[in-house]
JSON list of C-alpha atoms in Angstrom, two decimals:
[
{"chain": "A", "resi": 1, "resn": "ILE", "atom": "CA", "xyz": [-0.58, -19.14, -9.01]},
{"chain": "A", "resi": 2, "resn": "GLY", "atom": "CA", "xyz": [-2.28, -16.43, -11.04]},
{"chain": "A", "resi": 3, "resn": "THR", "atom": "CA", "xyz": [-5.79, -16.64, -12.43]},
{"chain": "A", "resi": 4, "resn": "GLY", "atom": "CA", "xyz": [-5.45, -14.41, -15.49]},
{"chain": "A", "resi": 5, "resn": "LYS", "atom": "CA", "xyz": [-4.88, -15.16, -19.19]},
{"chain": "A", "resi": 6, "resn": "TYR", "atom": "CA", "xyz": [-6.84, -18.40, -19.34]},
{"chain": "A", "resi": 7, "resn": "ASN", "atom": "CA", "xyz": [-9.49, -18.86, -22.04]},
{"chain": "A", "resi": 8, "resn": "ASN", "atom": "CA", "xyz": [-12.28, -19.32, -19.50]},
{"chain": "A", "resi": 9, "resn": "PHE", "atom": "CA", "xyz": [-12.89, -20.05, -15.82]},
{"chain": "A", "resi": 10, "resn": "LYS", "atom": "CA", "xyz": [-13.19, -23.79, -16.44]},
{"chain": "A", "resi": 11, "resn": "GLU", "atom": "CA", "xyz": [-9.67, -23.82, -17.87]},
{"chain": "A", "resi": 12, "resn": "THR", "atom": "CA", "xyz": [-8.52, -21.69, -14.92]},
{"chain": "A", "resi": 13, "resn": "ARG", "atom": "CA", "xyz": [-9.90, -24.31, -12.51]},
{"chain": "A", "resi": 14, "resn": "SER", "atom": "CA", "xyz": [-8.17, -27.14, -14.38]},
{"chain": "A", "resi": 15, "resn": "ALA", "atom": "CA", "xyz": [-4.81, -25.37, -14.25]},
{"chain": "A", "resi": 16, "resn": "ILE", "atom": "CA", "xyz": [-5.16, -24.52, -10.56]},
{"chain": "A", "resi": 17, "resn": "ASP", "atom": "CA", "xyz": [-6.07, -28.12, -9.75]},
{"chain": "A", "resi": 18, "resn": "ALA", "atom": "CA", "xyz": [-3.10, -29.43, -11.74]},
{"chain": "A", "resi": 19, "resn": "SER", "atom": "CA", "xyz": [-0.74, -27.04, -9.95]},
{"chain": "A", "resi": 20, "resn": "GLU", "atom": "CA", "xyz": [-2.01, -28.06, -6.50]},
{"chain": "A", "resi": 21, "resn": "SER", "atom": "CA", "xyz": [-1.61, -24.43, -5.49]},
{"chain": "A", "resi": 22, "resn": "GLU", "atom": "CA", "xyz": [-3.44, -23.35, -2.35]},
{"chain": "A", "resi": 23, "resn": "ILE", "atom": "CA", "xyz": [-3.23, -19.61, -3.01]},
{"chain": "A", "resi": 24, "resn": "VAL", "atom": "CA", "xyz": [-4.73, -17.93, -6.08]},
{"chain": "A", "resi": 25, "resn": "THR", "atom": "CA", "xyz": [-4.06, -14.32, -6.92]},
{"chain": "A", "resi": 26, "resn": "VAL", "atom": "CA", "xyz": [-6.79, -12.36, -8.66]},
{"chain": "A", "resi": 27, "resn": "ALA", "atom": "CA", "xyz": [-6.58, -9.06, -10.56]},
{"chain": "A", "resi": 28, "resn": "ILE", "atom": "CA", "xyz": [-9.62, -7.26, -9.16]},
{"chain": "A", "resi": 29, "resn": "ARG", "atom": "CA", "xyz": [-9.72, -4.83, -12.09]},
{"chain": "A", "resi": 30, "resn": "ARG", "atom": "CA", "xyz": [-9.77, -7.63, -14.67]},
{"chain": "A", "resi": 31, "resn": "ILE", "atom": "CA", "xyz": [-11.58, -10.65, -13.22]},
{"chain": "A", "resi": 32, "resn": "ASN", "atom": "CA", "xyz": [-15.18, -10.74, -12.06]},
{"chain": "A", "resi": 33, "resn": "LEU", "atom": "CA", "xyz": [-15.72, -11.64, -8.42]},
{"chain": "A", "resi": 34, "resn": "GLY", "atom": "CA", "xyz": [-19.29, -10.47, -8.41]},
{"chain": "A", "resi": 35, "resn": "GLN", "atom": "CA", "xyz": [-18.81, -6.82, -9.33]},
{"chain": "A", "resi": 36, "resn": "SER", "atom": "CA", "xyz": [-20.51, -7.65, -12.69]},
{"chain": "A", "resi": 37, "resn": "SER", "atom": "CA", "xyz": [-23.65, -9.58, -11.84]},
{"chain": "A", "resi": 38, "resn": "ASP", "atom": "CA", "xyz": [-24.43, -10.40, -15.48]},
{"chain": "A", "resi": 39, "resn": "GLU", "atom": "CA", "xyz": [-21.10, -12.20, -16.07]},
{"chain": "A", "resi": 40, "resn": "PRO", "atom": "CA", "xyz": [-19.68, -15.49, -14.76]},
{"chain": "A", "resi": 41, "resn": "SER", "atom": "CA", "xyz": [-17.87, -15.10, -11.44]},
{"chain": "A", "resi": 42, "resn": "LEU", "atom": "CA", "xyz": [-14.55, -16.72, -10.61]},
{"chain": "A", "resi": 43, "resn": "LEU", "atom": "CA", "xyz": [-15.98, -17.47, -7.16]},
{"chain": "A", "resi": 44, "resn": "ASP", "atom": "CA", "xyz": [-18.27, -20.08, -8.75]},
{"chain": "A", "resi": 45, "resn": "PHE", "atom": "CA", "xyz": [-15.29, -21.97, -10.16]},
{"chain": "A", "resi": 46, "resn": "LEU", "atom": "CA", "xyz": [-12.79, -21.41, -7.34]},
{"chain": "A", "resi": 47, "resn": "PRO", "atom": "CA", "xyz": [-14.86, -21.29, -4.13]},
{"chain": "A", "resi": 48, "resn": "PRO", "atom": "CA", "xyz": [-13.16, -19.32, -1.34]},
{"chain": "A", "resi": 49, "resn": "ASN", "atom": "CA", "xyz": [-13.64, -22.26, 1.04]},
{"chain": "A", "resi": 50, "resn": "GLU", "atom": "CA", "xyz": [-11.29, -24.30, -1.18]},
{"chain": "A", "resi": 51, "resn": "PHE", "atom": "CA", "xyz": [-8.60, -21.71, -1.91]},
{"chain": "A", "resi": 52, "resn": "THR", "atom": "CA", "xyz": [-6.91, -18.76, -0.24]},
{"chain": "A", "resi": 53, "resn": "TYR", "atom": "CA", "xyz": [-7.67, -15.72, -2.36]},
{"chain": "A", "resi": 54, "resn": "LEU", "atom": "CA", "xyz": [-4.97, -13.10, -2.85]},
{"chain": "A", "resi": 55, "resn": "PRO", "atom": "CA", "xyz": [-6.64, -10.11, -4.54]},
{"chain": "A", "resi": 56, "resn": "ASN", "atom": "CA", "xyz": [-4.11, -7.93, -6.32]},
{"chain": "A", "resi": 57, "resn": "THR", "atom": "CA", "xyz": [-3.88, -4.46, -7.80]},
{"chain": "A", "resi": 58, "resn": "ALA", "atom": "CA", "xyz": [-2.60, -5.36, -11.28]},
{"chain": "A", "resi": 59, "resn": "GLY", "atom": "CA", "xyz": [-3.11, -2.41, -13.60]},
{"chain": "A", "resi": 60, "resn": "CYS", "atom": "CA", "xyz": [-2.85, 0.26, -10.90]},
{"chain": "A", "resi": 61, "resn": "TYR", "atom": "CA", "xyz": [-0.39, 3.10, -11.43]},
{"chain": "A", "resi": 62, "resn": "THR", "atom": "CA", "xyz": [-1.02, 5.22, -8.33]},
{"chain": "A", "resi": 63, "resn": "SER", "atom": "CA", "xyz": [-1.32, 4.50, -4.64]},
{"chain": "A", "resi": 64, "resn": "GLU", "atom": "CA", "xyz": [-4.87, 5.89, -4.72]},
{"chain": "A", "resi": 65, "resn": "GLU", "atom": "CA", "xyz": [-5.95, 3.41, -7.43]},
{"chain": "A", "resi": 66, "resn": "ALA", "atom": "CA", "xyz": [-4.39, 0.51, -5.55]},
{"chain": "A", "resi": 67, "resn": "ILE", "atom": "CA", "xyz": [-5.99, 1.44, -2.22]},
{"chain": "A", "resi": 68, "resn": "ARG", "atom": "CA", "xyz": [-9.43, 1.87, -3.80]},
{"chain": "A", "resi": 69, "resn": "THR", "atom": "CA", "xyz": [-9.08, -1.48, -5.62]},
{"chain": "A", "resi": 70, "resn": "LEU", "atom": "CA", "xyz": [-8.17, -3.41, -2.48]},
{"chain": "A", "resi": 71, "resn": "ARG", "atom": "CA", "xyz": [-10.95, -1.83, -0.47]},
{"chain": "A", "resi": 72, "resn": "LEU", "atom": "CA", "xyz": [-13.34, -3.03, -3.18]},
{"chain": "A", "resi": 73, "resn": "ALA", "atom": "CA", "xyz": [-11.79, -6.49, -2.97]},
{"chain": "A", "resi": 74, "resn": "ARG", "atom": "CA", "xyz": [-12.39, -6.57, 0.77]},
{"chain": "A", "resi": 75, "resn": "GLU", "atom": "CA", "xyz": [-16.07, -5.80, 0.20]},
{"chain": "A", "resi": 76, "resn": "LEU", "atom": "CA", "xyz": [-16.41, -8.42, -2.55]},
{"chain": "A", "resi": 77, "resn": "LEU", "atom": "CA", "xyz": [-14.72, -11.08, -0.41]},
{"chain": "A", "resi": 78, "resn": "ASP", "atom": "CA", "xyz": [-16.63, -10.38, 2.81]},
{"chain": "A", "resi": 79, "resn": "GLY", "atom": "CA", "xyz": [-13.93, -8.66, 4.82]},
{"chain": "A", "resi": 80, "resn": "HIS", "atom": "CA", "xyz": [-10.91, -10.56, 3.44]},
{"chain": "A", "resi": 81, "resn": "ASN", "atom": "CA", "xyz": [-7.74, -8.70, 4.47]},
{"chain": "A", "resi": 82, "resn": "LEU", "atom": "CA", "xyz": [-4.91, -10.68, 2.81]},
{"chain": "A", "resi": 83, "resn": "VAL", "atom": "CA", "xyz": [-3.93, -8.80, -0.37]},
{"chain": "A", "resi": 84, "resn": "LYS", "atom": "CA", "xyz": [-1.16, -8.42, -2.91]},
{"chain": "A", "resi": 85, "resn": "LEU", "atom": "CA", "xyz": [-0.14, -4.82, -3.51]},
{"chain": "A", "resi": 86, "resn": "GLU", "atom": "CA", "xyz": [1.48, -3.84, -6.77]},
{"chain": "A", "resi": 87, "resn": "VAL", "atom": "CA", "xyz": [1.73, -0.29, -8.07]},
{"chain": "A", "resi": 88, "resn": "LEU", "atom": "CA", "xyz": [3.24, -0.10, -11.54]},
{"chain": "A", "resi": 89, "resn": "GLY", "atom": "CA", "xyz": [5.46, 2.68, -12.77]},
{"chain": "A", "resi": 90, "resn": "ASP", "atom": "CA", "xyz": [5.66, 1.98, -16.48]},
{"chain": "A", "resi": 91, "resn": "PRO", "atom": "CA", "xyz": [3.08, 0.45, -18.85]},
{"chain": "A", "resi": 92, "resn": "ASP", "atom": "CA", "xyz": [5.70, -1.06, -21.15]},
{"chain": "A", "resi": 93, "resn": "THR", "atom": "CA", "xyz": [7.89, -2.89, -18.62]},
{"chain": "A", "resi": 94, "resn": "LEU", "atom": "CA", "xyz": [5.34, -3.11, -15.75]},
{"chain": "A", "resi": 95, "resn": "TYR", "atom": "CA", "xyz": [8.23, -2.26, -13.44]},
{"chain": "A", "resi": 96, "resn": "PRO", "atom": "CA", "xyz": [7.02, -1.30, -9.96]},
{"chain": "A", "resi": 97, "resn": "ASN", "atom": "CA", "xyz": [6.84, 2.29, -8.74]},
{"chain": "A", "resi": 98, "resn": "VAL", "atom": "CA", "xyz": [8.37, 1.77, -5.31]},
{"chain": "A", "resi": 99, "resn": "ILE", "atom": "CA", "xyz": [7.53, 5.26, -4.03]},
{"chain": "A", "resi": 100, "resn": "GLU", "atom": "CA", "xyz": [3.81, 4.81, -4.74]},
{"chain": "A", "resi": 101, "resn": "THR", "atom": "CA", "xyz": [4.03, 1.24, -3.41]},
{"chain": "A", "resi": 102, "resn": "ILE", "atom": "CA", "xyz": [5.47, 2.40, -0.09]},
{"chain": "A", "resi": 103, "resn": "ASN", "atom": "CA", "xyz": [2.81, 5.11, 0.22]},
{"chain": "A", "resi": 104, "resn": "ALA", "atom": "CA", "xyz": [0.01, 2.63, -0.47]},
{"chain": "A", "resi": 105, "resn": "ALA", "atom": "CA", "xyz": [1.46, 0.03, 1.90]},
{"chain": "A", "resi": 106, "resn": "LYS", "atom": "CA", "xyz": [1.47, 2.47, 4.81]},
{"chain": "A", "resi": 107, "resn": "ILE", "atom": "CA", "xyz": [-2.19, 3.37, 4.30]},
{"chain": "A", "resi": 108, "resn": "LEU", "atom": "CA", "xyz": [-3.38, -0.20, 3.70]},
{"chain": "A", "resi": 109, "resn": "ILE", "atom": "CA", "xyz": [-1.58, -1.57, 6.76]},
{"chain": "A", "resi": 110, "resn": "ALA", "atom": "CA", "xyz": [-3.04, 1.21, 8.91]},
{"chain": "A", "resi": 111, "resn": "ASP", "atom": "CA", "xyz": [-6.43, 0.20, 7.49]},
{"chain": "A", "resi": 112, "resn": "GLY", "atom": "CA", "xyz": [-6.05, -3.37, 8.72]},
{"chain": "A", "resi": 113, "resn": "PHE", "atom": "CA", "xyz": [-4.88, -5.12, 5.55]},
{"chain": "A", "resi": 114, "resn": "ASP", "atom": "CA", "xyz": [-2.31, -7.91, 5.55]},
{"chain": "A", "resi": 115, "resn": "VAL", "atom": "CA", "xyz": [-0.12, -6.76, 2.67]},
{"chain": "A", "resi": 116, "resn": "MET", "atom": "CA", "xyz": [2.02, -9.01, 0.52]},
{"chain": "A", "resi": 117, "resn": "VAL", "atom": "CA", "xyz": [3.94, -6.58, -1.66]},
{"chain": "A", "resi": 118, "resn": "TYR", "atom": "CA", "xyz": [5.34, -6.76, -5.21]},
{"chain": "A", "resi": 119, "resn": "THR", "atom": "CA", "xyz": [8.51, -4.71, -5.46]},
{"chain": "A", "resi": 120, "resn": "SER", "atom": "CA", "xyz": [11.82, -4.33, -7.24]},
{"chain": "A", "resi": 121, "resn": "ASP", "atom": "CA", "xyz": [14.80, -6.46, -6.27]},
{"chain": "A", "resi": 122, "resn": "ASP", "atom": "CA", "xyz": [16.30, -3.57, -4.28]},
{"chain": "A", "resi": 123, "resn": "PRO", "atom": "CA", "xyz": [17.19, -4.91, -0.79]},
{"chain": "A", "resi": 124, "resn": "ILE", "atom": "CA", "xyz": [16.86, -1.47, 0.82]},
{"chain": "A", "resi": 125, "resn": "VAL", "atom": "CA", "xyz": [13.32, -1.01, -0.48]},
{"chain": "A", "resi": 126, "resn": "ALA", "atom": "CA", "xyz": [12.43, -4.56, 0.50]},
{"chain": "A", "resi": 127, "resn": "LYS", "atom": "CA", "xyz": [13.62, -3.97, 4.07]},
{"chain": "A", "resi": 128, "resn": "GLU", "atom": "CA", "xyz": [11.68, -0.71, 4.30]},
{"chain": "A", "resi": 129, "resn": "LEU", "atom": "CA", "xyz": [8.50, -2.45, 3.16]},
{"chain": "A", "resi": 130, "resn": "GLU", "atom": "CA", "xyz": [9.00, -5.09, 5.84]},
{"chain": "A", "resi": 131, "resn": "GLU", "atom": "CA", "xyz": [9.57, -2.41, 8.48]},
{"chain": "A", "resi": 132, "resn": "ILE", "atom": "CA", "xyz": [6.35, -0.65, 7.42]},
{"chain": "A", "resi": 133, "resn": "GLY", "atom": "CA", "xyz": [4.57, -3.90, 8.28]},
{"chain": "A", "resi": 134, "resn": "CYS", "atom": "CA", "xyz": [4.15, -5.88, 5.04]},
{"chain": "A", "resi": 135, "resn": "CYS", "atom": "CA", "xyz": [3.59, -9.55, 5.86]},
{"chain": "A", "resi": 136, "resn": "ALA", "atom": "CA", "xyz": [5.53, -10.83, 2.81]},
{"chain": "A", "resi": 137, "resn": "ILE", "atom": "CA", "xyz": [7.97, -9.35, 0.31]},
{"chain": "A", "resi": 138, "resn": "MET", "atom": "CA", "xyz": [7.60, -10.28, -3.37]},
{"chain": "A", "resi": 139, "resn": "PRO", "atom": "CA", "xyz": [10.60, -9.05, -5.37]},
{"chain": "A", "resi": 140, "resn": "LEU", "atom": "CA", "xyz": [10.52, -9.47, -9.13]},
{"chain": "A", "resi": 141, "resn": "ALA", "atom": "CA", "xyz": [12.83, -12.03, -10.71]},
{"chain": "A", "resi": 142, "resn": "SER", "atom": "CA", "xyz": [12.63, -10.06, -13.94]},
{"chain": "A", "resi": 143, "resn": "LEU", "atom": "CA", "xyz": [9.92, -8.14, -15.79]},
{"chain": "A", "resi": 144, "resn": "ILE", "atom": "CA", "xyz": [6.30, -9.35, -15.51]},
{"chain": "A", "resi": 145, "resn": "GLY", "atom": "CA", "xyz": [5.52, -11.88, -18.22]},
{"chain": "A", "resi": 146, "resn": "SER", "atom": "CA", "xyz": [9.06, -11.82, -19.65]},
{"chain": "A", "resi": 147, "resn": "GLY", "atom": "CA", "xyz": [10.05, -15.37, -18.71]},
{"chain": "A", "resi": 148, "resn": "GLN", "atom": "CA", "xyz": [13.64, -14.16, -18.35]},
{"chain": "A", "resi": 149, "resn": "GLY", "atom": "CA", "xyz": [14.23, -15.88, -15.02]},
{"chain": "A", "resi": 150, "resn": "ILE", "atom": "CA", "xyz": [16.05, -14.40, -12.03]},
{"chain": "A", "resi": 151, "resn": "ALA", "atom": "CA", "xyz": [18.00, -11.46, -13.43]},
{"chain": "A", "resi": 152, "resn": "ASN", "atom": "CA", "xyz": [19.81, -10.65, -10.17]},
{"chain": "A", "resi": 153, "resn": "PRO", "atom": "CA", "xyz": [20.07, -13.66, -7.87]},
{"chain": "A", "resi": 154, "resn": "PHE", "atom": "CA", "xyz": [22.50, -11.80, -5.62]},
{"chain": "A", "resi": 155, "resn": "ASN", "atom": "CA", "xyz": [19.88, -9.21, -4.66]},
{"chain": "A", "resi": 156, "resn": "ILE", "atom": "CA", "xyz": [17.20, -11.87, -4.15]},
{"chain": "A", "resi": 157, "resn": "LYS", "atom": "CA", "xyz": [19.58, -13.67, -1.77]},
{"chain": "A", "resi": 158, "resn": "ILE", "atom": "CA", "xyz": [20.27, -10.44, 0.15]},
{"chain": "A", "resi": 159, "resn": "ILE", "atom": "CA", "xyz": [16.53, -9.74, 0.45]},
{"chain": "A", "resi": 160, "resn": "LYS", "atom": "CA", "xyz": [15.90, -13.27, 1.74]},
{"chain": "A", "resi": 161, "resn": "ASP", "atom": "CA", "xyz": [18.84, -13.23, 4.17]},
{"chain": "A", "resi": 162, "resn": "GLN", "atom": "CA", "xyz": [17.75, -9.97, 5.81]},
{"chain": "A", "resi": 163, "resn": "ALA", "atom": "CA", "xyz": [14.01, -10.67, 5.85]},
{"chain": "A", "resi": 164, "resn": "ASN", "atom": "CA", "xyz": [11.99, -11.72, 8.89]},
{"chain": "A", "resi": 165, "resn": "VAL", "atom": "CA", "xyz": [8.89, -12.30, 6.76]},
{"chain": "A", "resi": 166, "resn": "PRO", "atom": "CA", "xyz": [8.34, -14.71, 3.85]},
{"chain": "A", "resi": 167, "resn": "VAL", "atom": "CA", "xyz": [9.98, -13.82, 0.53]},
{"chain": "A", "resi": 168, "resn": "LEU", "atom": "CA", "xyz": [8.24, -14.99, -2.65]},
{"chain": "A", "resi": 169, "resn": "VAL", "atom": "CA", "xyz": [9.74, -14.40, -6.07]},
{"chain": "A", "resi": 170, "resn": "ASP", "atom": "CA", "xyz": [7.15, -12.68, -8.25]},
{"chain": "A", "resi": 171, "resn": "ALA", "atom": "CA", "xyz": [7.31, -12.05, -12.01]},
{"chain": "A", "resi": 172, "resn": "GLY", "atom": "CA", "xyz": [9.62, -13.24, -14.74]},
{"chain": "A", "resi": 173, "resn": "ILE", "atom": "CA", "xyz": [9.74, -16.96, -13.98]},
{"chain": "A", "resi": 174, "resn": "GLY", "atom": "CA", "xyz": [10.02, -18.71, -17.34]},
{"chain": "A", "resi": 175, "resn": "CYS", "atom": "CA", "xyz": [10.53, -22.39, -16.56]},
{"chain": "A", "resi": 176, "resn": "ALA", "atom": "CA", "xyz": [10.76, -24.94, -13.78]},
{"chain": "A", "resi": 177, "resn": "SER", "atom": "CA", "xyz": [14.50, -24.39, -13.31]},
{"chain": "A", "resi": 178, "resn": "ASP", "atom": "CA", "xyz": [13.85, -20.68, -12.57]},
{"chain": "A", "resi": 179, "resn": "ALA", "atom": "CA", "xyz": [11.45, -21.69, -9.81]},
{"chain": "A", "resi": 180, "resn": "ALA", "atom": "CA", "xyz": [14.00, -24.18, -8.52]},
{"chain": "A", "resi": 181, "resn": "GLU", "atom": "CA", "xyz": [16.66, -21.46, -8.47]},
{"chain": "A", "resi": 182, "resn": "ALA", "atom": "CA", "xyz": [14.38, -19.24, -6.39]},
{"chain": "A", "resi": 183, "resn": "MET", "atom": "CA", "xyz": [13.94, -22.05, -3.88]},
{"chain": "A", "resi": 184, "resn": "GLU", "atom": "CA", "xyz": [17.70, -22.71, -3.86]},
{"chain": "A", "resi": 185, "resn": "LEU", "atom": "CA", "xyz": [18.20, -19.04, -2.96]},
{"chain": "A", "resi": 186, "resn": "GLY", "atom": "CA", "xyz": [16.01, -19.72, 0.08]},
{"chain": "A", "resi": 187, "resn": "CYS", "atom": "CA", "xyz": [12.79, -18.11, -1.09]},
{"chain": "A", "resi": 188, "resn": "ASP", "atom": "CA", "xyz": [9.60, -19.28, 0.56]},
{"chain": "A", "resi": 189, "resn": "GLY", "atom": "CA", "xyz": [7.61, -19.50, -2.66]},
{"chain": "A", "resi": 190, "resn": "VAL", "atom": "CA", "xyz": [7.17, -18.44, -6.27]},
{"chain": "A", "resi": 191, "resn": "LEU", "atom": "CA", "xyz": [4.24, -16.76, -7.99]},
{"chain": "A", "resi": 192, "resn": "MET", "atom": "CA", "xyz": [3.58, -17.91, -11.55]},
{"chain": "A", "resi": 193, "resn": "ASN", "atom": "CA", "xyz": [1.02, -17.17, -14.25]},
{"chain": "A", "resi": 194, "resn": "SER", "atom": "CA", "xyz": [2.35, -16.45, -17.76]},
{"chain": "A", "resi": 195, "resn": "THR", "atom": "CA", "xyz": [4.69, -19.44, -17.64]},
{"chain": "A", "resi": 196, "resn": "ILE", "atom": "CA", "xyz": [1.64, -21.68, -17.37]},
{"chain": "A", "resi": 197, "resn": "THR", "atom": "CA", "xyz": [-0.87, -19.86, -19.55]},
{"chain": "A", "resi": 198, "resn": "ILE", "atom": "CA", "xyz": [1.19, -18.80, -22.57]},
{"chain": "A", "resi": 199, "resn": "GLU", "atom": "CA", "xyz": [1.74, -21.53, -25.11]},
{"chain": "A", "resi": 200, "resn": "GLU", "atom": "CA", "xyz": [5.05, -21.62, -26.94]}
]
């Protein structure tokens, strides 16, 4: 579950508790984990001994930005290596730039990171990311925050069928039935944020 878009960290904690999620993803460029000492830190509300943190590179548009952001996350979280890589290609759709993503993944994996990677629903790209060494593939269902559900279930099924690592649907889940569809396609999990935080 994501940790963005809540009104405050207390509300974030309530939502995480209600979800019973064990993994929380955190946008390092948007949420304070101690990089701003004069502001509340998410770590005080979601202690790392209670949750698995998955720092992400939301808001990064180049491989260099993403690499720098995750190296900062590793420092802030005392050597934590499990990360979510996303390199965006377009500020309007937030569609991933797979070329920059692949470049960043190679460098991060060589640097000792365990990379879960947000990508398009292209099975060829997904397989290449696995072969580079990504520990999980996270294809979009549809555009980030759109709530449109799984736009191309056939590609998600291909990605899952050929994968030897976990596949988690990321982005575009709009309701419980979308999450159920992802699980019916065989996916190992679903990442959600906007579906929970945005009121209709």
